[in-house]
Coordinates of C-alpha atoms and ligand atoms in Angstrom, one line a residue:
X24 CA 28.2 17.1 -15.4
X25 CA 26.4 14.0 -17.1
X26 CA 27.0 10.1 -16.4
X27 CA 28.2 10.0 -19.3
X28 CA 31.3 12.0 -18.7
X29 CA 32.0 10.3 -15.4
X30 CA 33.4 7.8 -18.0
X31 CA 30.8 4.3 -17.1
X32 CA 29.9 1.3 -19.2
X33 CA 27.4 1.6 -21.8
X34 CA 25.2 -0.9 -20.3
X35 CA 24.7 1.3 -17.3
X36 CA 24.4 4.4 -19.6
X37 CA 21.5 2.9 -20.9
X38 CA 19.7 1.9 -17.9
X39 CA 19.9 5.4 -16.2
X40 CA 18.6 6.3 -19.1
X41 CA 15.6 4.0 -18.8
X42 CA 15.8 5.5 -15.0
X43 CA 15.2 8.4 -16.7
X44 CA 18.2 10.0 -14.9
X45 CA 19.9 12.6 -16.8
X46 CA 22.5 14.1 -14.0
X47 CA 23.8 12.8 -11.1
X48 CA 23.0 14.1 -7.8
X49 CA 25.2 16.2 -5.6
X50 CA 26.5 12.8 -3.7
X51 CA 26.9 11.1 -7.0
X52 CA 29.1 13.5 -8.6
X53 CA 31.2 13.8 -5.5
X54 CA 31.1 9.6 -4.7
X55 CA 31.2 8.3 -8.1
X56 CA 34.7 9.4 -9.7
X57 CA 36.7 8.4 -6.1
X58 CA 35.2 5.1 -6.2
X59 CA 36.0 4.7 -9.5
X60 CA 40.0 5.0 -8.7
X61 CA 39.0 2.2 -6.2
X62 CA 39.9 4.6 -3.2
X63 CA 37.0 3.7 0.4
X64 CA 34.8 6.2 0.5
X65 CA 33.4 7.6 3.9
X66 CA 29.7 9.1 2.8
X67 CA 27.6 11.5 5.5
X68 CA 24.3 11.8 3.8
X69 CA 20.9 10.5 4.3
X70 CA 18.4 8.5 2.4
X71 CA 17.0 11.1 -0.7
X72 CA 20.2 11.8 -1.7
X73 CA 20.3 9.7 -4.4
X74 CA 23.3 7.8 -2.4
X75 CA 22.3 4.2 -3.2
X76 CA 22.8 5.0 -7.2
X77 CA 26.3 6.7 -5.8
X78 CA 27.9 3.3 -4.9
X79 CA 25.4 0.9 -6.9
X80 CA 26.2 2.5 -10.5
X81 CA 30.2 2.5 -9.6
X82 CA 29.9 -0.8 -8.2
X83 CA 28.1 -2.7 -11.2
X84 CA 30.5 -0.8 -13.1
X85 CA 33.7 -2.3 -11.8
X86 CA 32.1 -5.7 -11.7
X87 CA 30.9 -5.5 -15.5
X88 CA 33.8 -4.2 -16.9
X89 CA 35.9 -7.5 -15.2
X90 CA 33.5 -10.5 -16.3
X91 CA 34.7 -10.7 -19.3
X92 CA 37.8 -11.2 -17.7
X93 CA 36.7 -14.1 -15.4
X94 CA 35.4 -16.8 -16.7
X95 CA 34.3 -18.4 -13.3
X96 CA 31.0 -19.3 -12.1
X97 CA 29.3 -16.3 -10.2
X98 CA 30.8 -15.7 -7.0
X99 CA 30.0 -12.9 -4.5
X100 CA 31.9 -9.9 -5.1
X101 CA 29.7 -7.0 -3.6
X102 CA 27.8 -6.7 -0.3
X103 CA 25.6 -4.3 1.0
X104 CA 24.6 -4.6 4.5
X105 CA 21.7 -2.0 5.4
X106 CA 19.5 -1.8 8.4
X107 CA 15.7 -3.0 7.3
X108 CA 14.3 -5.1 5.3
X109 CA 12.2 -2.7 3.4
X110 CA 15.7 -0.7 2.7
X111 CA 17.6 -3.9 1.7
X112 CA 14.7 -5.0 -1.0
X113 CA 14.4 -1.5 -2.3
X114 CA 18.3 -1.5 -2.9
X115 CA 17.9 -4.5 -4.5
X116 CA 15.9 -3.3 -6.8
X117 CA 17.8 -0.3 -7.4
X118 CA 20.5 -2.7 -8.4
X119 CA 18.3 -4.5 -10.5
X120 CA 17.6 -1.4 -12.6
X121 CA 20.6 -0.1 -12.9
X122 CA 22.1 -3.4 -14.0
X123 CA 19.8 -5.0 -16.0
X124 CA 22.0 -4.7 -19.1
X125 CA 24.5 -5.8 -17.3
X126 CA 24.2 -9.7 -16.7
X127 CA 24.7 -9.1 -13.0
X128 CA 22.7 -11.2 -11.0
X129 CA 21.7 -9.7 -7.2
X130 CA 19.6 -11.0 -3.9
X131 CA 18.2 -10.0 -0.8
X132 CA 18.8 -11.6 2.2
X133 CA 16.4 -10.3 5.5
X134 CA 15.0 -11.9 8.2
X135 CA 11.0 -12.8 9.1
X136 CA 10.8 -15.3 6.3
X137 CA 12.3 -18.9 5.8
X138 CA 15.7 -18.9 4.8
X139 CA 14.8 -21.8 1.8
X140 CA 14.3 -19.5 -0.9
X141 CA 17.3 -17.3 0.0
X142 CA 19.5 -20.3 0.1
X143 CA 18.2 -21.9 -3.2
X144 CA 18.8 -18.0 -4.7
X145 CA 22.9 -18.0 -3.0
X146 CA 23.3 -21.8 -4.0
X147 CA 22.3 -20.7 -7.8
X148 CA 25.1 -18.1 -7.5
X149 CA 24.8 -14.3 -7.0
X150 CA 27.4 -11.5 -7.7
X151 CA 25.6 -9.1 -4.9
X152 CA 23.8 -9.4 -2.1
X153 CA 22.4 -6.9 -0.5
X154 CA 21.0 -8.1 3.1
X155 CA 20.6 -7.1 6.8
X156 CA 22.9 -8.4 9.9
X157 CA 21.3 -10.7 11.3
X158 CA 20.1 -13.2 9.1
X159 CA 23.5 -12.6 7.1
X160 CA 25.1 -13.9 10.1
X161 CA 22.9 -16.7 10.3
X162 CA 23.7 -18.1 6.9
X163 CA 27.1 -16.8 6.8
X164 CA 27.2 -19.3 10.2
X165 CA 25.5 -22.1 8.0
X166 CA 28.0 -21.8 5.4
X167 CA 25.9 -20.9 3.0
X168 CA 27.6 -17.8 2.1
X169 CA 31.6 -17.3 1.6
X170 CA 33.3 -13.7 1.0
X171 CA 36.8 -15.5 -0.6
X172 CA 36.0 -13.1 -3.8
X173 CA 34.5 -10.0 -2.5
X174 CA 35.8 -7.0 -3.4
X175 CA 33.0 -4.3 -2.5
X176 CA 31.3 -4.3 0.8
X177 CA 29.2 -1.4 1.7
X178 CA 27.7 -0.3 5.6
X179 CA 24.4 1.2 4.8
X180 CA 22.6 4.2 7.4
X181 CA 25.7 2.8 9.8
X182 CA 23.7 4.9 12.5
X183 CA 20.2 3.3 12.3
X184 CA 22.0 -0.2 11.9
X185 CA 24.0 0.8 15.9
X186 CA 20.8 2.3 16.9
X187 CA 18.9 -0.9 16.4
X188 CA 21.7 -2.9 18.4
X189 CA 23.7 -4.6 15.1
X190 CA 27.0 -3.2 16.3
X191 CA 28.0 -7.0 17.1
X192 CA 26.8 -8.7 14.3
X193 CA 28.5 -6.1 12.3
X194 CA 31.6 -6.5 13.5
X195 CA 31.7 -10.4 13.1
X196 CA 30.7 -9.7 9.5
X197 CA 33.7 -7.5 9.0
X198 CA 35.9 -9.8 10.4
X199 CA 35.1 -12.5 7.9
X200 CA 35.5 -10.2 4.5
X201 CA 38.9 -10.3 3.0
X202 CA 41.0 -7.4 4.2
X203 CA 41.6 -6.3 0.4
X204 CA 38.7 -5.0 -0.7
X205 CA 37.0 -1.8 -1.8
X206 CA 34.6 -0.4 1.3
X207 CA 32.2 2.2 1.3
X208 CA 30.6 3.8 4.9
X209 CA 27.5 5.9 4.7
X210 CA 25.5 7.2 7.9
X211 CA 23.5 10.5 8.4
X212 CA 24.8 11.9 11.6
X213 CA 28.7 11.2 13.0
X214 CA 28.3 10.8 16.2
X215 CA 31.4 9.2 18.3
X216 CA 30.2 5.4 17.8
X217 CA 30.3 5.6 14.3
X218 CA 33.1 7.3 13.5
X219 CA 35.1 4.7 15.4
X220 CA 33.5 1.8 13.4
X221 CA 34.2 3.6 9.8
X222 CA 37.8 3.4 11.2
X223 CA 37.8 0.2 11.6
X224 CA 36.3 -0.8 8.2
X225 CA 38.0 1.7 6.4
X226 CA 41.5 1.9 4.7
X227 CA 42.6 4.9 2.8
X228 CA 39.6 6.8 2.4
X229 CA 37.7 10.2 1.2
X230 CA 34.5 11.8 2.9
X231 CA 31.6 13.5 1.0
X232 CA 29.4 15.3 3.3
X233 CA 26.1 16.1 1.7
X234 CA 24.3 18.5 4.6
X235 CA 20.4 17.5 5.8
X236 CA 20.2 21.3 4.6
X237 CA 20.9 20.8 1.2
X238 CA 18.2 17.6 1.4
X239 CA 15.5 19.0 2.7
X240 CA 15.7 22.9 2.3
X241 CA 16.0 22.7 -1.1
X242 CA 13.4 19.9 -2.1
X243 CA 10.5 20.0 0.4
X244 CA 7.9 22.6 1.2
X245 CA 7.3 22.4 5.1
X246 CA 4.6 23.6 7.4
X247 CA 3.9 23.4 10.8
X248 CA 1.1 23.7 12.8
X249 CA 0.3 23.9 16.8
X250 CA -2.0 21.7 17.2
X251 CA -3.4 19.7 21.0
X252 CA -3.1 15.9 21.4
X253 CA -6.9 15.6 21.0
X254 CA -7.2 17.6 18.1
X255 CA -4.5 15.8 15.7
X256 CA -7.0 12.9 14.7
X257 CA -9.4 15.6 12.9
X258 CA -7.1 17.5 11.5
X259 CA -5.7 14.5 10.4
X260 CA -8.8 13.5 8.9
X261 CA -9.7 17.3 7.4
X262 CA -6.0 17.1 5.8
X263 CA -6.5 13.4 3.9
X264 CA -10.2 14.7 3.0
X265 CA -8.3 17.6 1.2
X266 CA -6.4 15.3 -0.8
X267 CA -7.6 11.6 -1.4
X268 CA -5.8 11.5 -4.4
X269 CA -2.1 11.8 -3.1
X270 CA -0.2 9.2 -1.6
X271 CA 0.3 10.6 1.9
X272 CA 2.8 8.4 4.8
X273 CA 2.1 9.5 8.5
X274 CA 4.4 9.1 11.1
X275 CA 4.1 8.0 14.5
X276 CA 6.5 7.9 17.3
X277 CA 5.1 4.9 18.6
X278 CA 4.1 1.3 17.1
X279 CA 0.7 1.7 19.6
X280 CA 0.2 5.4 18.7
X281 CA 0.5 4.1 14.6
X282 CA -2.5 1.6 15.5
X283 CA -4.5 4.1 17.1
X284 CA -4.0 6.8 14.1
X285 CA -4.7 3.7 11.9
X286 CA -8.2 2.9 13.9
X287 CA -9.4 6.9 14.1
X288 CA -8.7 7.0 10.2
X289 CA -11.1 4.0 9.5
X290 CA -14.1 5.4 11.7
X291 CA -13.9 8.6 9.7
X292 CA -13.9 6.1 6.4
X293 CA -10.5 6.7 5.7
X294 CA -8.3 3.6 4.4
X295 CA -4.8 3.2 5.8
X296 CA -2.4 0.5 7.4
X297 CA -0.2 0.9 9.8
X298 CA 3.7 -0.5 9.1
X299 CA 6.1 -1.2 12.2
X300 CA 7.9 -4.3 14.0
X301 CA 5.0 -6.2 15.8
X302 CA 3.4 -6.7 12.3
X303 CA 4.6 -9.5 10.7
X304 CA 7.0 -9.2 7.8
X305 CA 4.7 -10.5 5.4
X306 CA 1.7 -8.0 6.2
X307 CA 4.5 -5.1 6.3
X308 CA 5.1 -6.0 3.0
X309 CA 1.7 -6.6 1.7
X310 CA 0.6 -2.6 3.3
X311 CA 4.3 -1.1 1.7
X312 CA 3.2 -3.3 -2.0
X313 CA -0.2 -1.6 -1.8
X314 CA 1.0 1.9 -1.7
X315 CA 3.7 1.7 -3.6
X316 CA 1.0 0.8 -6.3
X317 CA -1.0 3.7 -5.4
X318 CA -4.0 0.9 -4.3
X319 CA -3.1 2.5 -0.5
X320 CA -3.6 5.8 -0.2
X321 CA -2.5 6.4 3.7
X322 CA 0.6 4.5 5.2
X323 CA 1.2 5.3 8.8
X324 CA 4.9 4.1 9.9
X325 CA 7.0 4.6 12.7
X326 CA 10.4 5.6 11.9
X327 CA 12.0 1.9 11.9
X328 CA 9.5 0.5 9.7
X329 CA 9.5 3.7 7.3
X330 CA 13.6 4.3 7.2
X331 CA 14.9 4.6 3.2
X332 CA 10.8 3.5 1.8
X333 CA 11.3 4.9 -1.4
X334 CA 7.7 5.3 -2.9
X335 CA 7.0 7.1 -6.3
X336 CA 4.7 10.1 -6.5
X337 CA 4.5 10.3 -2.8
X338 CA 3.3 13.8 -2.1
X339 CA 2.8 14.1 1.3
X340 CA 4.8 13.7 4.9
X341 CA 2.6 14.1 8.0
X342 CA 4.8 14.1 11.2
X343 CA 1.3 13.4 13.8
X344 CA 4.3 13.3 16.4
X345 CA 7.1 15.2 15.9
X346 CA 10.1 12.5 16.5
X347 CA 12.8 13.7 19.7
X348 CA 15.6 13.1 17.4
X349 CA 16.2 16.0 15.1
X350 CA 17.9 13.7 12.8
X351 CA 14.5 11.4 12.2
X352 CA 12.7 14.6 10.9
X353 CA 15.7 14.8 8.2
X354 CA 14.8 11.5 7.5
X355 CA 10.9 11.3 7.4
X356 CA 10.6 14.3 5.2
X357 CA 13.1 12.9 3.3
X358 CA 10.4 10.4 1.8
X359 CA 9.0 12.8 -0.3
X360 CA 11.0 15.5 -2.4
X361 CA 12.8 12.2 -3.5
X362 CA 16.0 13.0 -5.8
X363 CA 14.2 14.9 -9.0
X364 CA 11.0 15.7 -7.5
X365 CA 9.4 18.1 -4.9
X366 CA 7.1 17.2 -2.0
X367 CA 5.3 18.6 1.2
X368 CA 6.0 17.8 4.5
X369 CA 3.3 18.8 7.0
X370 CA 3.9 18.8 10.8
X371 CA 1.2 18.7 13.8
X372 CA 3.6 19.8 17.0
X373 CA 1.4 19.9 20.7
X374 CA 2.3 21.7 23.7
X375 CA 4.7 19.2 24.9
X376 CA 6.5 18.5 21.6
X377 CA 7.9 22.6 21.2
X378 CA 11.0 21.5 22.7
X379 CA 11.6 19.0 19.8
X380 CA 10.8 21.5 17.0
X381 CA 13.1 24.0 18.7
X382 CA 16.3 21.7 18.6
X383 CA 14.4 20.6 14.7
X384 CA 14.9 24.6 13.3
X385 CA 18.7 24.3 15.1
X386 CA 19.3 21.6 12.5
X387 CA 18.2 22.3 9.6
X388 CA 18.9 26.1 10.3
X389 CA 15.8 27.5 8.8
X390 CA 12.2 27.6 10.6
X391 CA 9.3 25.4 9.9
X392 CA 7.1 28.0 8.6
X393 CA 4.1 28.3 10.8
X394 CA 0.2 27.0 9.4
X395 CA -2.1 29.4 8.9
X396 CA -4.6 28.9 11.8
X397 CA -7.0 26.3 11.9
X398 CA -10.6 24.8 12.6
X399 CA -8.9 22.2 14.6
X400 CA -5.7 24.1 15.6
X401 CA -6.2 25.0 19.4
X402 CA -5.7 29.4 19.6
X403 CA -4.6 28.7 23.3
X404 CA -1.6 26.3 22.5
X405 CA 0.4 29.0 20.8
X406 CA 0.1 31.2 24.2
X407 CA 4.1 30.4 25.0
X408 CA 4.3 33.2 22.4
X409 CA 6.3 32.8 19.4
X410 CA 5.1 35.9 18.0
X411 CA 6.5 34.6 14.5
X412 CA 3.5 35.5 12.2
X413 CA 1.6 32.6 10.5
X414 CA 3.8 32.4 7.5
X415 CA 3.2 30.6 4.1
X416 CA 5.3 27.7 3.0
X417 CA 8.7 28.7 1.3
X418 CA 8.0 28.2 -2.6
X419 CA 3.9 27.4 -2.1
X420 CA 2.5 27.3 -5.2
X421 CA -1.4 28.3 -4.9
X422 CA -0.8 30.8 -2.9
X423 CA -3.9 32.0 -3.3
X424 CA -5.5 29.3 -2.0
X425 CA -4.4 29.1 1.6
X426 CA -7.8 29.9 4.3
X427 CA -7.9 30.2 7.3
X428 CA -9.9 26.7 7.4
X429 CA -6.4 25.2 6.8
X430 CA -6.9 24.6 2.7
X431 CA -3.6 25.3 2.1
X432 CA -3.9 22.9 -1.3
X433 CA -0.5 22.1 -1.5
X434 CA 0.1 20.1 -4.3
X435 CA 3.2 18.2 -5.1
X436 CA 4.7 17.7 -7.9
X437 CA 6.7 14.3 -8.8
X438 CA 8.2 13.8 -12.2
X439 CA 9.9 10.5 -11.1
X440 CA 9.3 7.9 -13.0
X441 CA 7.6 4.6 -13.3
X442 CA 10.0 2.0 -14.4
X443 CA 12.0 1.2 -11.2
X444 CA 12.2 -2.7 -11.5
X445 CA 9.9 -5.2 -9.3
X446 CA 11.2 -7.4 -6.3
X447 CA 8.7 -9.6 -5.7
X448 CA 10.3 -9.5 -1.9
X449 CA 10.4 -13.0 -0.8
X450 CA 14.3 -12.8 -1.2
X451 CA 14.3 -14.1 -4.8
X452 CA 17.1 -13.7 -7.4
X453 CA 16.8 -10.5 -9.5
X454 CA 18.7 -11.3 -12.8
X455 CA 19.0 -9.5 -15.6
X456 CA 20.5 -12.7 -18.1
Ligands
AMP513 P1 18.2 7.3 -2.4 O1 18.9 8.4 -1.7 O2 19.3 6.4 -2.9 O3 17.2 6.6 -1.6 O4 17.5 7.9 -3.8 C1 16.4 8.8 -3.7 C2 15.6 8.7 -5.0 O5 16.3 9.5 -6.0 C3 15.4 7.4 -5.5 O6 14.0 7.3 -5.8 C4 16.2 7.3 -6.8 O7 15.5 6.5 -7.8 C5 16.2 8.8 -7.2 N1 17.5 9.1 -7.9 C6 18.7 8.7 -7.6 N2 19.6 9.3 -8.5 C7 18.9 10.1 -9.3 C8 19.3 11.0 -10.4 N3 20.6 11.1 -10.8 N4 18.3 11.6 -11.1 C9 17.0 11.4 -10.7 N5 16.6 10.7 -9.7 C10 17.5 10.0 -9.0

């Protein structure tokens, strides 16, 4: 199947071109065509999917295809509500690329900054807006935003958004959208919570399940290796001295344990910055800019901070704690083996954390194939006994090259490419006119 036979405009044709896009993803094919008949769609899939081109390109779609119709001044007809601010600004531009034939103006609404440049961007007239709950509210509140004309709204990683305590907020947003109207539902895991809200928001709808399996079996070499508390820091170290070419994000359960990685990194002479919610939204953004550009080699993120970061050629996941949610390992190695491209995810797991890659491997129904020992890996911590021998990463390329000094050499390979348009990130108007 190509886009091209899923029947959408030319303009959009042309950008996905540019995107360098020449089939849709698994979630695309499926979403695409029911939202085209204008049917709700109910979407179980994560972030590395490809889901945010799934409803952007049908959206932009149905919105081109009726301005000619309407002569009217630009009024909102699409929403996207998501959980960060790093996810809302990347969709943005994802909607920026994908319509920038179109004439389609977007902008992103997020808390953390002053609300004066977002207001200026709504009072200039937007079609989309992509934002997150609460300062939506805020300005929805201030009557600086009406919903008369929508006709898309769309509840982005529903779970993260009830996990973080939006429920509320959500809800009063859905109660001020105009009851007909196309909406679109996507979270990662179903638990009870969530399917009651998609029940609320939806009306007739279909469900494309696209399994964590499918996301991260397929797409991302993984490797784990045992490993004590006081150890991770050098083999943290010994892994980024492998590679100090490759864009690398670690993650850390906590915002305090992310400082303290950050810290041991710079006595070794190792340059990194740490991303999560007690930095300020203007130093998140300056760390995220730097690697995205490749000028910031080592991100370390806890899970908030990194949810949906979309970075291009990055080649390396570390998990320096292995997360207690099975779900947030879906996600974090989810950053790399983006859409079209493959990527490594390397785990450290201590004594302590063995539960947490036990319930991990029930998951994603596969194990994380064990490290081959290690300078730093302690011998004593694997005495629990999985007698599992050390295996090599499914599809390792190099081989060869794996010692027992932990050179494994993976290498990824990304083949994404480079011409994703720019949000400057201060909420500003992306236009394509
Ligand atoms: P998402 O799940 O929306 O965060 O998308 C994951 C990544 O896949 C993003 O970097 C997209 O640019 C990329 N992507 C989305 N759709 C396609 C496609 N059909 N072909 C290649 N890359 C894609």
């Amino acid at each position: 199947m190509t886009f091209k036979e899923l029947g959408l405009a030319e303009p959009i044709l042309k950008a996905l071109e540019t995107e360098g896009y020449t089939h849709p993803t698994p979630i695309q094919e499926q979403a695409i065509p029911i939202l085209l008949t204008g049917k709700d769609l109910l979407g179980v899939a994560q972030t590395g999917t490809g889901k945010t081109a799934a409803f952007g390109i049908p959206i932009l779609h149905h919105l081109y295809e009726a301005i000619s119709l309407s002569q009217n001044k630009r009024k909102v007809k699409a929403l996207v509500v998501t959980p960060t601010r790093e996810l809302a600004i990347q969709i943005g531009e994802s909607f920026t690329a994908y319509g920038r034939h179109t004439g389609l103006k977007n902008t992103v609404i997020f808390g953390g900054v002053k609300q004066g440049k977002q207001v200026n961007a709504l009072r200039a007239g937007v079609d989309i807006i992509i934002a997150t709950p609460g300062r939506l509210l805020d300005l929805m509140n201030q009557g600086f935003i009406t919903f008369r004309d929508l006709e898309f709204v769309v509840l982005d990683e529903a779970d993260q958004m009830l996990d973080m305590g939006f429920i509320h907020d959500i809800k009063k947003i859905i109660a001020k959208l105009p009851p007909k109207r196309q909406s679109l539902f996507f979270s990662a895991t179903m638990p009870k919570s969530i399917v009651e809200l998609s029940r609320k928001m939806l009306g007739d709808f279909e469900r494309v399940t696209i399994k964590p399996e499918q996301a991260t079996a397929e797409k991302v070499e993984q490797g784990v290796y045992f490993v004590s508390k006081g150890n991770k820091p050098k083999l943290l170290v010994h892994l980024l001295e492998q590679r100090p070419s490759d864009s690398v994000l670690v993650f850390s359960r906590t915002k305090h344990g992310a400082n303290k990685i950050v810290k041991k990194l710079d006595q070794a002479g190792i340059q990194s910055a740490a991303i999560h919610g007690n930095k300020s939204q203007v130093a998140r953004q300056k760390a995220l800019g730097a690697f995205k550009e490749g000028k910031l080699k080592v991100l370390v993120a806890t899970d908030i901070a990194a949810r949906g970061i979309d970075v291009e050629e990055l080649s390396l996941v570390v998990n320096y704690d292995l997360p207690n949610v099975s779900e947030t390992y879906v996600h974090r190695i989810g950053r790399t083996g983006r859409a079209s491209a493959s990527g490594i995810a390397l785990s450290f797991c201590d004594k302590e954390e063995r539960p947490y890659l036990r319930d991990i491997e029930k998951l994603i129904r596969q194990e994380v194939p064990r490290m081959p020992q290690h300078q730093f890996v302690d011998e004593g911590i694997d005495e629990e006994k999985d007698d599992r021998p050390a295996q090599k990463p499914r599809n390792q390329r190099n081989a060869g090259n794996s010692n027992r000094s932990g050179n494994s050499n993976f290498r990824g390979k990304n083949n994404r490419n480079q011409n994703r348009g720019k949000n400057n990130g201060t909420g500003s108007t992306n236009t394509n006119r």
